[in-house]
PDB file of C-alpha atoms in Angstrom:
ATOM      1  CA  UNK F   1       0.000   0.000   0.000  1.00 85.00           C
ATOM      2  CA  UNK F   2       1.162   3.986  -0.344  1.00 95.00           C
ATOM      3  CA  UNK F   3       4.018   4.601   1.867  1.00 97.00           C
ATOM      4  CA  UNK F   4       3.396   8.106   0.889  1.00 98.00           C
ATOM      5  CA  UNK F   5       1.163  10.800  -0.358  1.00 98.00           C
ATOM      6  CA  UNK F   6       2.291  13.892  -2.493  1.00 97.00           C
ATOM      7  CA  UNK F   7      -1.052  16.111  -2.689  1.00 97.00           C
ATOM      8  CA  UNK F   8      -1.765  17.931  -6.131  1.00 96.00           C
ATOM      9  CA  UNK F   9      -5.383  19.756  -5.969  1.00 93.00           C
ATOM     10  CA  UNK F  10      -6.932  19.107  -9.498  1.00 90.00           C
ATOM     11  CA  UNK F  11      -8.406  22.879  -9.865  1.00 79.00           C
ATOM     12  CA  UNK F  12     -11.558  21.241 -12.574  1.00 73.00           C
ATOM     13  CA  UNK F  13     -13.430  18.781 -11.711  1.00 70.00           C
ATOM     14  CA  UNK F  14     -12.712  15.431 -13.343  1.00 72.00           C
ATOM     15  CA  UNK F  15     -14.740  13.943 -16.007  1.00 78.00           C
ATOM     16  CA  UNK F  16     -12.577  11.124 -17.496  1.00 80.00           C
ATOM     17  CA  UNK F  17     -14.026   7.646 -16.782  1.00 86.00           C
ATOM     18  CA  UNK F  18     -11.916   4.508 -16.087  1.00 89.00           C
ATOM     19  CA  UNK F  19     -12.131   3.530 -19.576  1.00 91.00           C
ATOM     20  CA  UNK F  20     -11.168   6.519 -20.924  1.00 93.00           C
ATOM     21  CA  UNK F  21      -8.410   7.323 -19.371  1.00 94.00           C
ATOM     22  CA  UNK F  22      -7.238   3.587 -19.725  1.00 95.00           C
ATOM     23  CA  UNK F  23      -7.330   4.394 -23.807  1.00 95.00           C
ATOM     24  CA  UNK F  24      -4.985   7.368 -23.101  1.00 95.00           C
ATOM     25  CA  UNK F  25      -2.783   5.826 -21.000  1.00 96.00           C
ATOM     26  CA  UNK F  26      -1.895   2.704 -23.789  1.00 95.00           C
ATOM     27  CA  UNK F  27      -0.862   5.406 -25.869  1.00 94.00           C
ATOM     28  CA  UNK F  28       2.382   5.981 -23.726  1.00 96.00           C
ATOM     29  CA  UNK F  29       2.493   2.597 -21.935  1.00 95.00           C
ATOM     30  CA  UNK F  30       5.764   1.723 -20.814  1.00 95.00           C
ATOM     31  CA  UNK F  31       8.704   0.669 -23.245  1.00 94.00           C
ATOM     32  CA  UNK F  32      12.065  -0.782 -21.767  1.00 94.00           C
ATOM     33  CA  UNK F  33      15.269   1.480 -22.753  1.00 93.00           C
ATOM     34  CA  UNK F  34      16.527   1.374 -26.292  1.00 91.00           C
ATOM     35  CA  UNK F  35      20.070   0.469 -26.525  1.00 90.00           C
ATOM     36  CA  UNK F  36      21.161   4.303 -26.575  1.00 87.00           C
ATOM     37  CA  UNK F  37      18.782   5.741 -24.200  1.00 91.00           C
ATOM     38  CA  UNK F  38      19.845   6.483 -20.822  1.00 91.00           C
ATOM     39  CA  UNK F  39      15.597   6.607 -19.610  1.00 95.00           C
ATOM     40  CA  UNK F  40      12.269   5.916 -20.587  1.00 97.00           C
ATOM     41  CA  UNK F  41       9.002   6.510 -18.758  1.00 97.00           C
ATOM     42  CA  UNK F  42       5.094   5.161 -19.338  1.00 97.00           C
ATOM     43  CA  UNK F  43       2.179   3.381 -17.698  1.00 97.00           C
ATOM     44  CA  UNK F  44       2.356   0.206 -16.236  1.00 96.00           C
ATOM     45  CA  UNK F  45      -0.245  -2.028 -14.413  1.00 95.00           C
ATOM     46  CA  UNK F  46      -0.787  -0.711 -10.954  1.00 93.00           C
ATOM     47  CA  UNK F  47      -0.753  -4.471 -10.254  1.00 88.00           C
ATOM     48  CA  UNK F  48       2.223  -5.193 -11.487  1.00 79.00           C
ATOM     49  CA  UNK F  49       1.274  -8.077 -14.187  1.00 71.00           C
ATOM     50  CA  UNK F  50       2.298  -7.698 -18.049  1.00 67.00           C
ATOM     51  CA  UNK F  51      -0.302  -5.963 -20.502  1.00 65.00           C
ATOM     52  CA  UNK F  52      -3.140  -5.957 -17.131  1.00 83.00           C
ATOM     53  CA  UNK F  53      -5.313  -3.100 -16.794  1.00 92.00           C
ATOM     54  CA  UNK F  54      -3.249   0.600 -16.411  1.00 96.00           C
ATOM     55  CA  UNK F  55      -6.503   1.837 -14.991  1.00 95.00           C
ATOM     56  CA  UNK F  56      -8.178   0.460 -11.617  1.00 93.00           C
ATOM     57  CA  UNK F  57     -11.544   2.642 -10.839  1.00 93.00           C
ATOM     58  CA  UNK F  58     -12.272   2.007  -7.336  1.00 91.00           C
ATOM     59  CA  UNK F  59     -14.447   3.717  -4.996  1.00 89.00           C
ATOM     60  CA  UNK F  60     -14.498   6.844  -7.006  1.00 92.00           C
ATOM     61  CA  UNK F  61     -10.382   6.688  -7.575  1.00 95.00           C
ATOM     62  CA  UNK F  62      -8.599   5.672 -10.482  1.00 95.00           C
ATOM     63  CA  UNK F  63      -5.465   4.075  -9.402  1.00 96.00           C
ATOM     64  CA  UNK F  64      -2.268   4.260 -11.877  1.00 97.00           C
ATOM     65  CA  UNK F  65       1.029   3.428 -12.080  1.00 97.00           C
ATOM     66  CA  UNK F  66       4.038   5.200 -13.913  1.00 97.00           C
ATOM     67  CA  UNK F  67       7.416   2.874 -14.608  1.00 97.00           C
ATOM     68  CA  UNK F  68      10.577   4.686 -15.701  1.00 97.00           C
ATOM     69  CA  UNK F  69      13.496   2.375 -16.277  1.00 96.00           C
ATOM     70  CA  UNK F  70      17.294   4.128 -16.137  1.00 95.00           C
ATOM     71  CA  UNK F  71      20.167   2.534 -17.530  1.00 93.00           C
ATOM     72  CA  UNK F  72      23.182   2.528 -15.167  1.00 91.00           C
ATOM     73  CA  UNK F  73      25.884   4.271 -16.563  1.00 88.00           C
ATOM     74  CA  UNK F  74      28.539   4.982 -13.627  1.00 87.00           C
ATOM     75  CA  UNK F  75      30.160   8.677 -13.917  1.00 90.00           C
ATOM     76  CA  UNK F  76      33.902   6.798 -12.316  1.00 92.00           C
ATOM     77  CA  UNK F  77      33.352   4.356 -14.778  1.00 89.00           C
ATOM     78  CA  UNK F  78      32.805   6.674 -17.559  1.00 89.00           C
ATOM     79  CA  UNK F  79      35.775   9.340 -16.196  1.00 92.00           C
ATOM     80  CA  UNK F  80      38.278   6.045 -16.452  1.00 92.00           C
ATOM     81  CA  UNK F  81      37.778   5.418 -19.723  1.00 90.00           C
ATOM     82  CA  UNK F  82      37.610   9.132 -21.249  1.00 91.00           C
ATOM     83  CA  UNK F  83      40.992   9.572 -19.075  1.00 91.00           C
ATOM     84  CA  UNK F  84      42.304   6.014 -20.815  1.00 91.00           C
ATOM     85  CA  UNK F  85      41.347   7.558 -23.958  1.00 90.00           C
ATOM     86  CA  UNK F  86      43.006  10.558 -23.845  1.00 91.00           C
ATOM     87  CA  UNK F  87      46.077   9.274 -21.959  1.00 90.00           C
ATOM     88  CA  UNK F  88      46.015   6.999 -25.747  1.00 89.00           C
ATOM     89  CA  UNK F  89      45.507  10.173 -28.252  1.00 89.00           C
ATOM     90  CA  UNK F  90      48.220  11.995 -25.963  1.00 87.00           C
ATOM     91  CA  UNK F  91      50.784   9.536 -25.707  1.00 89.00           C
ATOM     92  CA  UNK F  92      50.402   8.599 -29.527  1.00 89.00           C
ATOM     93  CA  UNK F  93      50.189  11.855 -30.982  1.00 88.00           C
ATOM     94  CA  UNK F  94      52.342  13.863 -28.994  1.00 87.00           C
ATOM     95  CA  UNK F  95      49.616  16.534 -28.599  1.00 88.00           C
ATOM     96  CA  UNK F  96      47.128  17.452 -25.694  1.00 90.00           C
ATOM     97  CA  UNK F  97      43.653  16.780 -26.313  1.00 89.00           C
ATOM     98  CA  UNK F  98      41.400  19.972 -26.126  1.00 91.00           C
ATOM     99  CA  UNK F  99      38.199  20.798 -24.098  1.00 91.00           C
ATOM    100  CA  UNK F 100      36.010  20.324 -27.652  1.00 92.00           C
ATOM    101  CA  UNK F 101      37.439  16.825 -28.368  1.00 91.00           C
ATOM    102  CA  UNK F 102      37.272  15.929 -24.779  1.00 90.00           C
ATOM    103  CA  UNK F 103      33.869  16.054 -24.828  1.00 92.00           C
ATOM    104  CA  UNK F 104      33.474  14.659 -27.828  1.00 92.00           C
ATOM    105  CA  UNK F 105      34.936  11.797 -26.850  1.00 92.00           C
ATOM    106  CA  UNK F 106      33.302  11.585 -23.342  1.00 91.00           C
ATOM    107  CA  UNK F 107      30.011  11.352 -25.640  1.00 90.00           C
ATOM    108  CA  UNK F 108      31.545   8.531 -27.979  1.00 89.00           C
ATOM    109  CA  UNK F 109      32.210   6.745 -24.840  1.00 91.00           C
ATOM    110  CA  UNK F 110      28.689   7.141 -23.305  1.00 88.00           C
ATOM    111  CA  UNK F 111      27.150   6.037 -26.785  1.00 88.00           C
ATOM    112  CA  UNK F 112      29.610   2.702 -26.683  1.00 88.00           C
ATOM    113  CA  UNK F 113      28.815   1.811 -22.846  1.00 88.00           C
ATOM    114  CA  UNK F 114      25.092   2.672 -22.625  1.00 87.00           C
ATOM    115  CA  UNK F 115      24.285  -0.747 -24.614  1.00 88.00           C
ATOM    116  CA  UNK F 116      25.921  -3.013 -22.096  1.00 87.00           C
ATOM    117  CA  UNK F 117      24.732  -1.157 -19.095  1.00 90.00           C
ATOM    118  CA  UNK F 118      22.360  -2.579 -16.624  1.00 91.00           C
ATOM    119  CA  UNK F 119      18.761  -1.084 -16.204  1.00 92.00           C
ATOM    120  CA  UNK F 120      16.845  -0.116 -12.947  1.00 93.00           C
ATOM    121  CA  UNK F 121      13.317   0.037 -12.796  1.00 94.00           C
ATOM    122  CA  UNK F 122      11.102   2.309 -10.411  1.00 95.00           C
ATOM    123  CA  UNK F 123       7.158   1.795 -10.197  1.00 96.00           C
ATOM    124  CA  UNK F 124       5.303   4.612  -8.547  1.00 97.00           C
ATOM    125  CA  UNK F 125       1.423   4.440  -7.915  1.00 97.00           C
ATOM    126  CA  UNK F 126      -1.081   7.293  -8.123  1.00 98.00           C
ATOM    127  CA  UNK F 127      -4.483   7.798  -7.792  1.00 97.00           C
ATOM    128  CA  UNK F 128      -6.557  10.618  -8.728  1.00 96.00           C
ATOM    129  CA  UNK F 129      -9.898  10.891  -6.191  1.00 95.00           C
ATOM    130  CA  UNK F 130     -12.578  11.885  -8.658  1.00 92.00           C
ATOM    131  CA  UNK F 131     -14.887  12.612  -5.852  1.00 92.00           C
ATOM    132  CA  UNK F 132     -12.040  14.911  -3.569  1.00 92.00           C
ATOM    133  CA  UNK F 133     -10.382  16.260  -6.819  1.00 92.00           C
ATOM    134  CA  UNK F 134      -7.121  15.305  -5.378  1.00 95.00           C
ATOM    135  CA  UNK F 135      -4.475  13.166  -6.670  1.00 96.00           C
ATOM    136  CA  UNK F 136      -2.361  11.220  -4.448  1.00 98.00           C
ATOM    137  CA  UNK F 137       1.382   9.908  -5.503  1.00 98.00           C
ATOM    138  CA  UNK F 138       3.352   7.375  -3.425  1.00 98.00           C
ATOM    139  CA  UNK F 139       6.633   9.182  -4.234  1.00 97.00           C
ATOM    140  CA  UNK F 140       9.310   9.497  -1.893  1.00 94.00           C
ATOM    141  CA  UNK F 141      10.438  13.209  -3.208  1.00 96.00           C
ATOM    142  CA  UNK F 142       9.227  16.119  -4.874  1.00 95.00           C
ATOM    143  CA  UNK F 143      10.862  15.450  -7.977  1.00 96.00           C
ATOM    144  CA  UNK F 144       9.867  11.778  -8.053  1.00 97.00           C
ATOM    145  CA  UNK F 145       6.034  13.354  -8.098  1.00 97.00           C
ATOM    146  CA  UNK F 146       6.841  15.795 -10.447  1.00 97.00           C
ATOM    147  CA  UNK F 147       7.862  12.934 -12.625  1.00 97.00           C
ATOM    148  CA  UNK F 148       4.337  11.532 -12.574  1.00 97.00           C
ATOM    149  CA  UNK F 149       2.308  14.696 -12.620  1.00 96.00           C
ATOM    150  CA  UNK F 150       4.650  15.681 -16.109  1.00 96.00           C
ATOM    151  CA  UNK F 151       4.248  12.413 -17.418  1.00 97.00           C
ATOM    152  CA  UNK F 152       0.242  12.756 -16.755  1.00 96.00           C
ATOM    153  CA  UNK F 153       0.392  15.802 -18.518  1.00 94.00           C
ATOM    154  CA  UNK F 154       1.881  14.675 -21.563  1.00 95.00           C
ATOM    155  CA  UNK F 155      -0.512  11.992 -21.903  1.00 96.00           C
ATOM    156  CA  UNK F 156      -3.636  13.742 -21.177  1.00 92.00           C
ATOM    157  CA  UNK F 157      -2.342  17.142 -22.959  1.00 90.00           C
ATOM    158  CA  UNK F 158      -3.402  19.127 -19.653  1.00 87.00           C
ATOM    159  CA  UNK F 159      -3.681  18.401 -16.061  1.00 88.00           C
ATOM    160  CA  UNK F 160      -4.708  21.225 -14.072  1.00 88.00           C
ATOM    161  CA  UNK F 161      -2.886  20.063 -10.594  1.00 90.00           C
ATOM    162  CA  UNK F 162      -1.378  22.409  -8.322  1.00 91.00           C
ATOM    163  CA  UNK F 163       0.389  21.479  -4.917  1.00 93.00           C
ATOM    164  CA  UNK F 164      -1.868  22.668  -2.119  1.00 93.00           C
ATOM    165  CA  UNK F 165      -2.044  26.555  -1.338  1.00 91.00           C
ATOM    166  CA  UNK F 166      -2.143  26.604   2.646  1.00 94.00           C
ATOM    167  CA  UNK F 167      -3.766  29.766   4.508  1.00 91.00           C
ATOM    168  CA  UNK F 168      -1.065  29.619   6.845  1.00 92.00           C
ATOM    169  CA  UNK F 169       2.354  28.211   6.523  1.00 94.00           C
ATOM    170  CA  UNK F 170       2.380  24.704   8.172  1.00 96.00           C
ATOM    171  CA  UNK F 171       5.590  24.535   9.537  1.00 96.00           C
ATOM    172  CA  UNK F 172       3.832  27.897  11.784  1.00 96.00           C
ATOM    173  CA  UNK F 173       0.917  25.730  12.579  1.00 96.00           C
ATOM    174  CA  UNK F 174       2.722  22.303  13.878  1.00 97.00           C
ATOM    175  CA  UNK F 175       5.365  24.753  15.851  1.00 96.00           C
ATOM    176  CA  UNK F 176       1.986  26.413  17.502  1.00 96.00           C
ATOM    177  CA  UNK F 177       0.455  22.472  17.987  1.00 96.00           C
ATOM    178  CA  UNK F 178       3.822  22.058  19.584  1.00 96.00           C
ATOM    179  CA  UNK F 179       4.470  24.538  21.463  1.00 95.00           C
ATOM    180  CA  UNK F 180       1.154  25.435  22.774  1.00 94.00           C
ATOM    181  CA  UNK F 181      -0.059  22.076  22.993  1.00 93.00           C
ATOM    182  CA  UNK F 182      -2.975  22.697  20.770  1.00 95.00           C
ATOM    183  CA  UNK F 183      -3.543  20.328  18.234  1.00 95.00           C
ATOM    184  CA  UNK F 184      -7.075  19.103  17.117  1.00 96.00           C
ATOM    185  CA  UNK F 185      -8.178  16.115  19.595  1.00 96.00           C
ATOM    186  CA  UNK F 186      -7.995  13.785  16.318  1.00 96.00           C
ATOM    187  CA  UNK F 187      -4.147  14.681  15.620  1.00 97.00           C
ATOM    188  CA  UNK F 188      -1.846  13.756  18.832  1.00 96.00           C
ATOM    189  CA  UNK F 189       1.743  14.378  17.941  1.00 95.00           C
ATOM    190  CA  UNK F 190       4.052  11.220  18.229  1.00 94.00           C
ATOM    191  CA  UNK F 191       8.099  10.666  18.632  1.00 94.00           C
ATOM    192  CA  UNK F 192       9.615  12.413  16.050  1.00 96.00           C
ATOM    193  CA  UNK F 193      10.204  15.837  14.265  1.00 96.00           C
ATOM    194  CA  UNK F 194      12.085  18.376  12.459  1.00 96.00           C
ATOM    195  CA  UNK F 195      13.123  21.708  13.093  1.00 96.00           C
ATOM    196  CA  UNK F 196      14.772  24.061  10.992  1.00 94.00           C
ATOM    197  CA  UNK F 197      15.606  27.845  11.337  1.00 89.00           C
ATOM    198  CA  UNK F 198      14.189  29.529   8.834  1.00 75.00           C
ATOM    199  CA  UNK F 199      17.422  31.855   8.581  1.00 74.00           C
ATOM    200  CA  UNK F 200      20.165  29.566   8.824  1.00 71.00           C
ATOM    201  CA  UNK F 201      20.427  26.276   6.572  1.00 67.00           C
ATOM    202  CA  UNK F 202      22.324  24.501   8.837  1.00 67.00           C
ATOM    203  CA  UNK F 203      20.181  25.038  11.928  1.00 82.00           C
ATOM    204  CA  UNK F 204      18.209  22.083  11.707  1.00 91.00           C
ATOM    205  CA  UNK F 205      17.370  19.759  15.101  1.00 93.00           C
ATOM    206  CA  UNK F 206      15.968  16.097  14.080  1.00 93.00           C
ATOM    207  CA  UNK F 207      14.457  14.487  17.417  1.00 94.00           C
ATOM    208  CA  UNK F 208      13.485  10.456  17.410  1.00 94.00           C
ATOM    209  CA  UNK F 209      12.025   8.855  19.775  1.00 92.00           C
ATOM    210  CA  UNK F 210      11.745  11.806  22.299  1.00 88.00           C
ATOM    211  CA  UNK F 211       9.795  13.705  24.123  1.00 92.00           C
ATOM    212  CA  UNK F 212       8.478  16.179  21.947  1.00 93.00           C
ATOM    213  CA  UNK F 213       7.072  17.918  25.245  1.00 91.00           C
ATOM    214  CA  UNK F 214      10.695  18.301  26.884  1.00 93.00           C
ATOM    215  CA  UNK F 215      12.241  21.742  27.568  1.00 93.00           C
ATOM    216  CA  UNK F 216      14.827  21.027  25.377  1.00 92.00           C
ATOM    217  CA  UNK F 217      12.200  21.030  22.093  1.00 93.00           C
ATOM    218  CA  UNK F 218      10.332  24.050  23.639  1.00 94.00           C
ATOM    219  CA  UNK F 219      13.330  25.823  23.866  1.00 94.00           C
ATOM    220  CA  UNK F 220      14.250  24.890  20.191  1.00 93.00           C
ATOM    221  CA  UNK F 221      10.828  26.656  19.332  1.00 94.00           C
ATOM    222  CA  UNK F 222      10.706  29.516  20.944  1.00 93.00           C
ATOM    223  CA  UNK F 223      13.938  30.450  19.897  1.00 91.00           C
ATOM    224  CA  UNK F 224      12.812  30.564  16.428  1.00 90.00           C
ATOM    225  CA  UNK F 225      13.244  27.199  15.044  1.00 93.00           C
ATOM    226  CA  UNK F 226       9.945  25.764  13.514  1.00 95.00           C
ATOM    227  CA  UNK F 227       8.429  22.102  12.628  1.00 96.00           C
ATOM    228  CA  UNK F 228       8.822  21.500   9.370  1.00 96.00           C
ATOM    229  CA  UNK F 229       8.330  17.910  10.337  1.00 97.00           C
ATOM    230  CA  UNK F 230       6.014  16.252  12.507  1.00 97.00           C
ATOM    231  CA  UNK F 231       4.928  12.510  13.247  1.00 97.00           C
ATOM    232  CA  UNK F 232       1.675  12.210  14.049  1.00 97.00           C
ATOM    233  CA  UNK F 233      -1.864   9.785  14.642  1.00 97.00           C
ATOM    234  CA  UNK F 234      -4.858  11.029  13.158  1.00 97.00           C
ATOM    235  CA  UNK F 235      -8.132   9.477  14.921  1.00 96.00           C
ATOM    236  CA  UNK F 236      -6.468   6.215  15.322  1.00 94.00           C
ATOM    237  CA  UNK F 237      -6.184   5.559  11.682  1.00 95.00           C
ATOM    238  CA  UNK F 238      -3.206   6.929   9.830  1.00 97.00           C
ATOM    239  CA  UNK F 239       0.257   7.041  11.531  1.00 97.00           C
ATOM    240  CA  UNK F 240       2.543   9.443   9.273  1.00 98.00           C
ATOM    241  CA  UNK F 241       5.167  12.077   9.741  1.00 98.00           C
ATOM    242  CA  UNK F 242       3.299  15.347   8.253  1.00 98.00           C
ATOM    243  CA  UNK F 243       5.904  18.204   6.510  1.00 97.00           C
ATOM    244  CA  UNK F 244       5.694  21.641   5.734  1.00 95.00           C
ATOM    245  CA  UNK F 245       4.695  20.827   2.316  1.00 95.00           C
ATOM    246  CA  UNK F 246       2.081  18.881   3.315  1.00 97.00           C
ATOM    247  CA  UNK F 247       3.352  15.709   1.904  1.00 97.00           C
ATOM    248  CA  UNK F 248       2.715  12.965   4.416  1.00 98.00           C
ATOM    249  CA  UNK F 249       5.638   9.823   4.919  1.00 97.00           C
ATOM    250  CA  UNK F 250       5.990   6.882   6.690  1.00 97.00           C
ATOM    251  CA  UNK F 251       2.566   6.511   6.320  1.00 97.00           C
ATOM    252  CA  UNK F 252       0.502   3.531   7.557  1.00 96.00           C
ATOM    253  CA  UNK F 253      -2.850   2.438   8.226  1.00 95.00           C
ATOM    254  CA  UNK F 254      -4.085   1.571  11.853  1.00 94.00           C
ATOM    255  CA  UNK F 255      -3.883  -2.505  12.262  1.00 92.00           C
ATOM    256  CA  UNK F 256      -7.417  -2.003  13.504  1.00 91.00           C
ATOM    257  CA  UNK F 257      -8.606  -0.900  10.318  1.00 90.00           C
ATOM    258  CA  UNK F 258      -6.654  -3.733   8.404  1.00 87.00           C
ATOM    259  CA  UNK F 259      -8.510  -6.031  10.719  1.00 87.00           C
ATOM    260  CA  UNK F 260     -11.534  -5.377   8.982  1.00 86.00           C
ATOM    261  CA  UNK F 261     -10.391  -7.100   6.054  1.00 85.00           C
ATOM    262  CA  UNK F 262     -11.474 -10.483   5.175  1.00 78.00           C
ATOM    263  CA  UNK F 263      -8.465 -12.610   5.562  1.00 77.00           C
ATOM    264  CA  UNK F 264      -9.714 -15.703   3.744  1.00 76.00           C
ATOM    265  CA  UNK F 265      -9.321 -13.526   0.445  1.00 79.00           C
ATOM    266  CA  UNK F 266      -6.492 -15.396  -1.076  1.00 78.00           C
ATOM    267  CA  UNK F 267      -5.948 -13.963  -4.836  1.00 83.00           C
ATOM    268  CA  UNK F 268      -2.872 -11.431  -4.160  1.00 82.00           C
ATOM    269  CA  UNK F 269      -5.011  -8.977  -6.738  1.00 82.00           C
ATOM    270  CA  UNK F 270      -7.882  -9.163  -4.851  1.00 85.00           C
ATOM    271  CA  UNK F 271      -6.718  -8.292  -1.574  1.00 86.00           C
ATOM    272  CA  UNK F 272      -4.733  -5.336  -2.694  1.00 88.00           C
ATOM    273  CA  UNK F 273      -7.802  -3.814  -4.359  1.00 88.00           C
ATOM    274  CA  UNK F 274      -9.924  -4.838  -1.431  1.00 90.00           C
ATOM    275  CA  UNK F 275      -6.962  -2.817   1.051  1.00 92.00           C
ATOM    276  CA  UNK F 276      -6.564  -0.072  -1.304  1.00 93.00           C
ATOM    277  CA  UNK F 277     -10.154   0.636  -1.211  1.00 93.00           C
ATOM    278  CA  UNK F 278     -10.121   1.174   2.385  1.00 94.00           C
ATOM    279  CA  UNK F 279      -6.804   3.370   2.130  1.00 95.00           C
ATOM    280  CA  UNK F 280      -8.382   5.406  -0.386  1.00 96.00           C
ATOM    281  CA  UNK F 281     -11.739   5.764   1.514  1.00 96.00           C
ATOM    282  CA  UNK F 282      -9.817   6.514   4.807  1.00 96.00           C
ATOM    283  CA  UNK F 283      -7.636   8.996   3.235  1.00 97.00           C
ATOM    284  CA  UNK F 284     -10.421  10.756   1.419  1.00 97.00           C
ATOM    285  CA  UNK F 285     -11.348  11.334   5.131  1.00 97.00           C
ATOM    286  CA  UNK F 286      -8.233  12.758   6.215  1.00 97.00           C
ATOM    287  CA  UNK F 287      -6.968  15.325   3.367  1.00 96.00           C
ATOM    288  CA  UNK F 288     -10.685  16.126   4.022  1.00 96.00           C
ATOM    289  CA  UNK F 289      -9.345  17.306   7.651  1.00 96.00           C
ATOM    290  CA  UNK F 290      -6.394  18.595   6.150  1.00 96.00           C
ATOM    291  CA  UNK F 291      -8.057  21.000   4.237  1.00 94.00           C
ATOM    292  CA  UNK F 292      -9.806  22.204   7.207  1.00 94.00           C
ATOM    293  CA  UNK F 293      -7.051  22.651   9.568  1.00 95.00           C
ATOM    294  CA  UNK F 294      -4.545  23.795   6.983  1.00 94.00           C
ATOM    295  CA  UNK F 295      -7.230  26.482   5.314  1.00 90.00           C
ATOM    296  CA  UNK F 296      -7.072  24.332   2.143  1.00 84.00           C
ATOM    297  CA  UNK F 297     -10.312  25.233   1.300  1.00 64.00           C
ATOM    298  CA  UNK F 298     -10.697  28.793   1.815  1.00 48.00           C
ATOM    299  CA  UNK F 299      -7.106  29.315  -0.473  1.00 42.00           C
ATOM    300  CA  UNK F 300      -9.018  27.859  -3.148  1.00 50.00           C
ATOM    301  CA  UNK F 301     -12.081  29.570  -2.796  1.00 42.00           C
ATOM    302  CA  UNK F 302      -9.672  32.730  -3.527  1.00 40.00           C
ATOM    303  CA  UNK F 303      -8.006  31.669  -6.485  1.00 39.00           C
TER     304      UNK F 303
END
């Protein structure tokens, strides 16, 4: 299930069906790397099976899945040879070799390594909530989203997503839940944080396991340095560490929830869409919250 969620608000409402969007999708579906490409990026079954389904419309949200393969070209690997190369041409011409014909032959090199080079393969899942007009990623970073949201784009010719517009900077309101110990009831603050001074890049104080209560992280914040981090529980569903972005990580359903599931379901397929319709109904329910607490709502009502 999503480790993660990177929020994009879609700013139209959507109208493409399942099927629709599963005909738009084949036309970039994912191609392994040519012998002289260093990347290539498409659609892939969510599932994970060969030519399945790139479209999964459950419970209002139409899970995808974007593949991009890399081939792994080592930059030592590729400095050795240039420098064998031009240690060669030196030696047997009796002449240095230029900053042109260097990289000239740095690219000659690249071109006769890239076929033999191994290839590395990262899935990513999305889902865009039809119902929420959000779309979720499971990406680890920004740019790993921005991947997905660019690829979406190209396919689709226009995707209206933007990354949430908060009323008030978050990092401001998890120092103030912090610091004033005033968080909603449903959001209790667990072991963990960041914080960062906003002024100096290197101020940054990552507590784990502690006692985000202690003098120590009080001190911290009213000194200046803000959460830009935060683990937290929401209503004893979600465990995840919230950041100043909004992206949530680490995140995990409650075991209570996951009890619910029928555990005689045996086909691998049908238990994941079984879980990921719970996930997806749970988290409608929390981004929901989000854009209460966070203003999400009224910054788009002023767009």
């Amino acid at each position: 299930m999503f480790k993660n969620a990177r929020l994009y608000r879609l700013e139209q409402p959507v109208r493409i069906d399942g099927q629709e969007l599963e005909t738009q999708l084949d036309g970039r579906r994912f191609r392994p790397c040519g012998p002289l490409e260093t990347a290539t990026m498409g659609w892939s079954a969510p599932l994970g099976e060969d030519g399945g389904a790139l479209v999964h419309p459950l419970e209002g949200c139409l899970l995808i899945c974007a593949r991009k393969q890399e081939r792994l070209l080592p930059t030592a690997a590729v400095k050795e040879a240039l420098e064998e190369r031009i240690g060669e041409i030196e030696a047997g011409e009796s002449r240095e070799v230029g900053r042109t014909e260097r990289r000239r032959l740095r690219e000659q090199i690249v071109d006769e390594m890239l076929p033999r080079a191994f290839t590395r393969s990262r899935r990513t899942r999305a889902y865009i909530d039809t119902e929420s007009g959000w779309m979720v990623i499971d990406a680890a970073s920004e740019k790993q989203a921005e991947e997905v949201v660019s690829l979406l784009r190209e396919t689709l010719g226009s995707l209206p997503a933007l990354l949430p517009a908060p009323a008030e900077h978050p990092a401001e309101v998890l120092s103030r839940w912090l610091l004033e110990d005033s968080a909603p009831a449903d959001f209790v603050a667990g072991d963990a944080c960041e914080l960062r001074d906003a002024e100096e890049k290197s101020g940054v104080v990552r507590i784990s396991g502690g006692d985000l209560t202690s003098d120590e992280v009080l001190a911290h914040l009213r000194a200046g340095k803000r959460a830009v981090k935060l683990a937290l529980t929401w209503d004893e569903r979600f465990s995840f560490t919230l950041a100043d972005d909004l992206s949530l990580k680490r995140l995990r359903m409650a075991e209570e929830l996951l009890d619910t599931l029928d555990d005689e379901i045996e086909d691998p397929a049908v238990r994941f869409e079984t879980e990921f319709a719970l996930f997806a109904l749970q988290l409608r329910n929390l981004l929901a919250r989000l854009e209460t607490v966070f203003g999400l709502a009224e910054a788009r009502a002023g767009i």
